[in-house]
CSV table of C-alpha atoms in Angstrom, one decimal:
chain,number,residue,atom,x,y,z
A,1,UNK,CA,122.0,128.2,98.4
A,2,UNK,CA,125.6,127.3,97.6
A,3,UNK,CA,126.4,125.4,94.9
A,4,UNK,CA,127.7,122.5,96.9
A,5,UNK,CA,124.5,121.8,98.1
A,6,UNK,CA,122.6,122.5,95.1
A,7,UNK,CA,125.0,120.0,93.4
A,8,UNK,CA,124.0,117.2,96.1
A,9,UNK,CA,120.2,118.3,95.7
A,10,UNK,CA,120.6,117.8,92.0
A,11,UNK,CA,122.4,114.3,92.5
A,12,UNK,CA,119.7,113.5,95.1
A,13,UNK,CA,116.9,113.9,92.6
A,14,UNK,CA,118.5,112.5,89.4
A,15,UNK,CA,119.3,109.0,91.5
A,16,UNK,CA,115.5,109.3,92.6
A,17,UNK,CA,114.6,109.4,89.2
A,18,UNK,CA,117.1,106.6,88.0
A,19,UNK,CA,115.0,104.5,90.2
A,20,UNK,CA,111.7,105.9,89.0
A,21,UNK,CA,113.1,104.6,85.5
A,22,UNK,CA,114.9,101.6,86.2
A,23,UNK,CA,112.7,100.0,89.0
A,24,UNK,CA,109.3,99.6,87.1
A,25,UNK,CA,111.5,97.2,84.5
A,26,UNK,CA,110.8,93.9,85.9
A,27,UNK,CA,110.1,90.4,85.3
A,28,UNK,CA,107.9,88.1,87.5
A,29,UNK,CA,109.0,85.0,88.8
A,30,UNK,CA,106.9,84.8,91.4
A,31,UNK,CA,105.2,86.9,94.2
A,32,UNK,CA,108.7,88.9,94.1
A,33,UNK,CA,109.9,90.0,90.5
A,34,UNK,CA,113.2,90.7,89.2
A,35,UNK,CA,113.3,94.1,88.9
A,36,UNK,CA,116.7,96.8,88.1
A,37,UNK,CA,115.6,98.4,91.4
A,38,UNK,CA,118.1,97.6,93.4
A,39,UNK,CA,120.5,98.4,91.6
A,40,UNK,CA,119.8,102.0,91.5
A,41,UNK,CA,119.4,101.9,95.5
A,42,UNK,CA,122.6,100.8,95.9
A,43,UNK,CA,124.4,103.3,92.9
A,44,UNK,CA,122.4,106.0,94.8
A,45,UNK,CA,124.1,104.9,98.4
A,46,UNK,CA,127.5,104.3,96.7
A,47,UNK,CA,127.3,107.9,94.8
A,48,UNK,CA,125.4,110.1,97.5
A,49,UNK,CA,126.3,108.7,101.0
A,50,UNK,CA,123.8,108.0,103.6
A,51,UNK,CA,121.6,110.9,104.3
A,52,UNK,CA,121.5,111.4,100.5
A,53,UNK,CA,121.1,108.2,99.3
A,54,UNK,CA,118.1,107.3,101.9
A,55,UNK,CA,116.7,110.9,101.1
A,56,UNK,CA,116.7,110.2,97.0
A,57,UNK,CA,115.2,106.2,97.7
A,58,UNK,CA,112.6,108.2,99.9
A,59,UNK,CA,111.6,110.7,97.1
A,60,UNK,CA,111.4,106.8,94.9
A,61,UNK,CA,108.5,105.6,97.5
A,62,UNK,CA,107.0,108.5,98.4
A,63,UNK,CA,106.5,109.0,94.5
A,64,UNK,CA,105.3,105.5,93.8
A,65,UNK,CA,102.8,106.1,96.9
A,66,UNK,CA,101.3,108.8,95.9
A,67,UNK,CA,100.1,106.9,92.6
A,68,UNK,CA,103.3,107.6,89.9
A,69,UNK,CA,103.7,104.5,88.8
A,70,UNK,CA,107.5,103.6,89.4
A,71,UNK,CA,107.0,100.8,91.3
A,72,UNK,CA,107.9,96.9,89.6
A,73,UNK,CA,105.8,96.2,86.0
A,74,UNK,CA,104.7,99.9,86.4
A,75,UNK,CA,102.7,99.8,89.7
A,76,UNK,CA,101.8,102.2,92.3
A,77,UNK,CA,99.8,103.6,95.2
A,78,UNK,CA,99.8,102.5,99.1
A,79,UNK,CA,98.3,99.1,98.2
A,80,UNK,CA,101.7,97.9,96.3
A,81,UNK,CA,103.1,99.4,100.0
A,82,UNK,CA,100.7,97.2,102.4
A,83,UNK,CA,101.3,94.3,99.8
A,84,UNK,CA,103.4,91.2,99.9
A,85,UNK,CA,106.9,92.7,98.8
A,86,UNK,CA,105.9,96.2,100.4
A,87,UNK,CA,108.5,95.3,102.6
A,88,UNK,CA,111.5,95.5,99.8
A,89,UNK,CA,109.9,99.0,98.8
A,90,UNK,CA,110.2,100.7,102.4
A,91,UNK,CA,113.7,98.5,102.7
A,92,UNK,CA,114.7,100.6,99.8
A,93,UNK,CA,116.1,104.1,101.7
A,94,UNK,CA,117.3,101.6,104.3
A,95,UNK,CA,119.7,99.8,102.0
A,96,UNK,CA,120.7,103.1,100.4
A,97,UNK,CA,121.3,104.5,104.1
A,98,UNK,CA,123.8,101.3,104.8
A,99,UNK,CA,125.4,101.2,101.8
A,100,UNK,CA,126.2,105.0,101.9
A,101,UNK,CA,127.3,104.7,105.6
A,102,UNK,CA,129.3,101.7,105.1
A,103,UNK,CA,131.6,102.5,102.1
A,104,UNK,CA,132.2,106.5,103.0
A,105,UNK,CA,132.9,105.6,106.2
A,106,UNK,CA,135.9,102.8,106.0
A,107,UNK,CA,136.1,102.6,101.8
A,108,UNK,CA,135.6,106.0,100.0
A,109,UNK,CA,139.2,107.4,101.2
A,110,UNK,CA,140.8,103.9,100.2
A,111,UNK,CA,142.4,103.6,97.1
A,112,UNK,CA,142.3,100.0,94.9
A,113,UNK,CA,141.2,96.7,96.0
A,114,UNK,CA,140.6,97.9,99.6
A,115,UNK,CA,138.0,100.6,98.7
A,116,UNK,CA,136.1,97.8,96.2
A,117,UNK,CA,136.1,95.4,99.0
A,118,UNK,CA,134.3,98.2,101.1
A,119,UNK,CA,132.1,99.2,98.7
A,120,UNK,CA,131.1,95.3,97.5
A,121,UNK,CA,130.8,94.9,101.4
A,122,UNK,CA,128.7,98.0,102.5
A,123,UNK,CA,126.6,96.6,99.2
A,124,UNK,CA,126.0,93.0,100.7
A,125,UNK,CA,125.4,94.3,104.3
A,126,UNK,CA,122.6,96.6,103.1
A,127,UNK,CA,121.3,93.8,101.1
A,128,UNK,CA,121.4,91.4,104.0
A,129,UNK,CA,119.4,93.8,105.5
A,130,UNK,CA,116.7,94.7,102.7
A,131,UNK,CA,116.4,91.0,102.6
A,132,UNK,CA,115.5,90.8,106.5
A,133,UNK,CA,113.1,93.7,106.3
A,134,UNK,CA,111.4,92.6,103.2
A,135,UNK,CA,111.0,88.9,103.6
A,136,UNK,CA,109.7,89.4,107.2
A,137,UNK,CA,106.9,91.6,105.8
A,138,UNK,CA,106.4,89.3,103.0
A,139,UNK,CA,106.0,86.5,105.7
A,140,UNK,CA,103.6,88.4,107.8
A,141,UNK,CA,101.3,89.6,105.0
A,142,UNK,CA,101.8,86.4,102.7
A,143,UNK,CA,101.7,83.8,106.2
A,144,UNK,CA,104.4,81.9,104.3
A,145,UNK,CA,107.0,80.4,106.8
A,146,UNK,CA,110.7,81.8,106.8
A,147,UNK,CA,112.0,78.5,104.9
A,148,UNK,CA,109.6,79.1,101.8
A,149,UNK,CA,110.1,83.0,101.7
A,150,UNK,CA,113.4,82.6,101.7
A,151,UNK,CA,113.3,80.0,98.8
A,152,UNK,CA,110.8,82.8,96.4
A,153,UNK,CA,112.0,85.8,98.1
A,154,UNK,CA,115.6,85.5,98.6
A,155,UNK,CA,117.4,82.2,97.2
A,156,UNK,CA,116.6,83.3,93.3
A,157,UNK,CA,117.9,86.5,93.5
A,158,UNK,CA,121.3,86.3,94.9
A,159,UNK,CA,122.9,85.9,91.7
A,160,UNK,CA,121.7,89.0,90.2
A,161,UNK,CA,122.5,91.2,93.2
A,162,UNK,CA,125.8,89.6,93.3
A,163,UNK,CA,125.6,90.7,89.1
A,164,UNK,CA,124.2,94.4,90.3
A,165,UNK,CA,127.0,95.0,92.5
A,166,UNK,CA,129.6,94.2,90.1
A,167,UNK,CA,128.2,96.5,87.8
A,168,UNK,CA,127.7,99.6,90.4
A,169,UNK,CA,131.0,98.9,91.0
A,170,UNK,CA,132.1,99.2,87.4
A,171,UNK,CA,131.0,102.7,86.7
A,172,UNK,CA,130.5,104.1,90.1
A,173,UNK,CA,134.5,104.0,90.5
A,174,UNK,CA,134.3,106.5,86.7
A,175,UNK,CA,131.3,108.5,88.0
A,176,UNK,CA,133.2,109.3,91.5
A,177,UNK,CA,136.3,110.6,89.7
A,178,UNK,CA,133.8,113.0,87.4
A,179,UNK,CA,131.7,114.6,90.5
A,180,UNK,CA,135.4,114.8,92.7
A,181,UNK,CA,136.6,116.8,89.2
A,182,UNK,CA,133.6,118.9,89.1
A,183,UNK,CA,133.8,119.7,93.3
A,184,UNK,CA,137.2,121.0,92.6
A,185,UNK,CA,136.4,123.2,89.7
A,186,UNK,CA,133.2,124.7,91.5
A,187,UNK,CA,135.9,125.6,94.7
């Protein structure tokens, strides 16, 4: 295998299990808790690109499926999948998948203020998204109407996305100047 691939395999599986570690740390609020999950979906989309990024967030669910216990307050299994916010959890590789596509398409060969603003966007858009996925699941399992999901699923959490993207941001902009200095030494 060359070691361009092996470095994306080895990037793949270390945001998988940043997830793994970050996502169980939550705190509930309400049928949906606030959890660091997100965050790490959208680092892995910013770091790894699409295919990557969805491929690392799939490795996240499949693990939590099987029983490892990496979903929010330290959950697992299929059940926490067929549940109320089981729609965030398969929304996961789906916002990774945007966010990826989004900024290394239009911002990851932009320099400055233009490739944040492609990266905060590609961020929000997948988010927009997670949010449509996951609150029409939790509305379907929960029978809550749109109006009310929106107010515990949505609504409470903007701030702390908005928070999330800042910071992925913050050091992915360091972290993409390390792994573009260790590409060029492996050449």
């Amino acid at each position: 295998m060359k070691s361009n691939q092996t470095r994306n395999l080895v990037l793949c599986a270390m945001c998988a299990a940043i997830t793994c570690i970050l996502a169980p740390i939550s705190v509930p609020i309400g049928p949906v808790p606030i959890s660091l999950c997100t965050f790490a979906v959208m680092l892995a989309g910013v770091l790894l690109g699409a295919k990557l990024g969805f491929l690392s967030q799939l490795i996240y669910v499949l693990l939590g499926a099987v029983g490892v216990p990496v979903f929010a307050g330290y959950s697992a299994g299929v059940s926490c999948i067929a549940g109320m916010t089981g729609g965030y959890i398969v929304a996961y590789p789906v916002l990774a998948f945007l966010t990826g596509l989004l900024y290394w398409k239009f911002g990851k060969n932009q320099t400055g203020k233009l490739r944040i603003l492609w990266m905060l966007l590609s961020m929000v858009i997948g988010t927009v998204v997670l949010y449509a996925i996951g609150t029409a699941w939790f509305c379907v399992v929960s029978g809550t109407g749109v109006a009310a999901a929106m107010g515990l699923c949505v609504i409470p959490f903007l701030p702390g996305d908005f928070l999330k993207m800042v910071v992925v941001i913050l050091i992915s902009l360091p972290i993409e100047k390390a792994l573009a200095k260790m590409a060029v030494a492996e050449a």
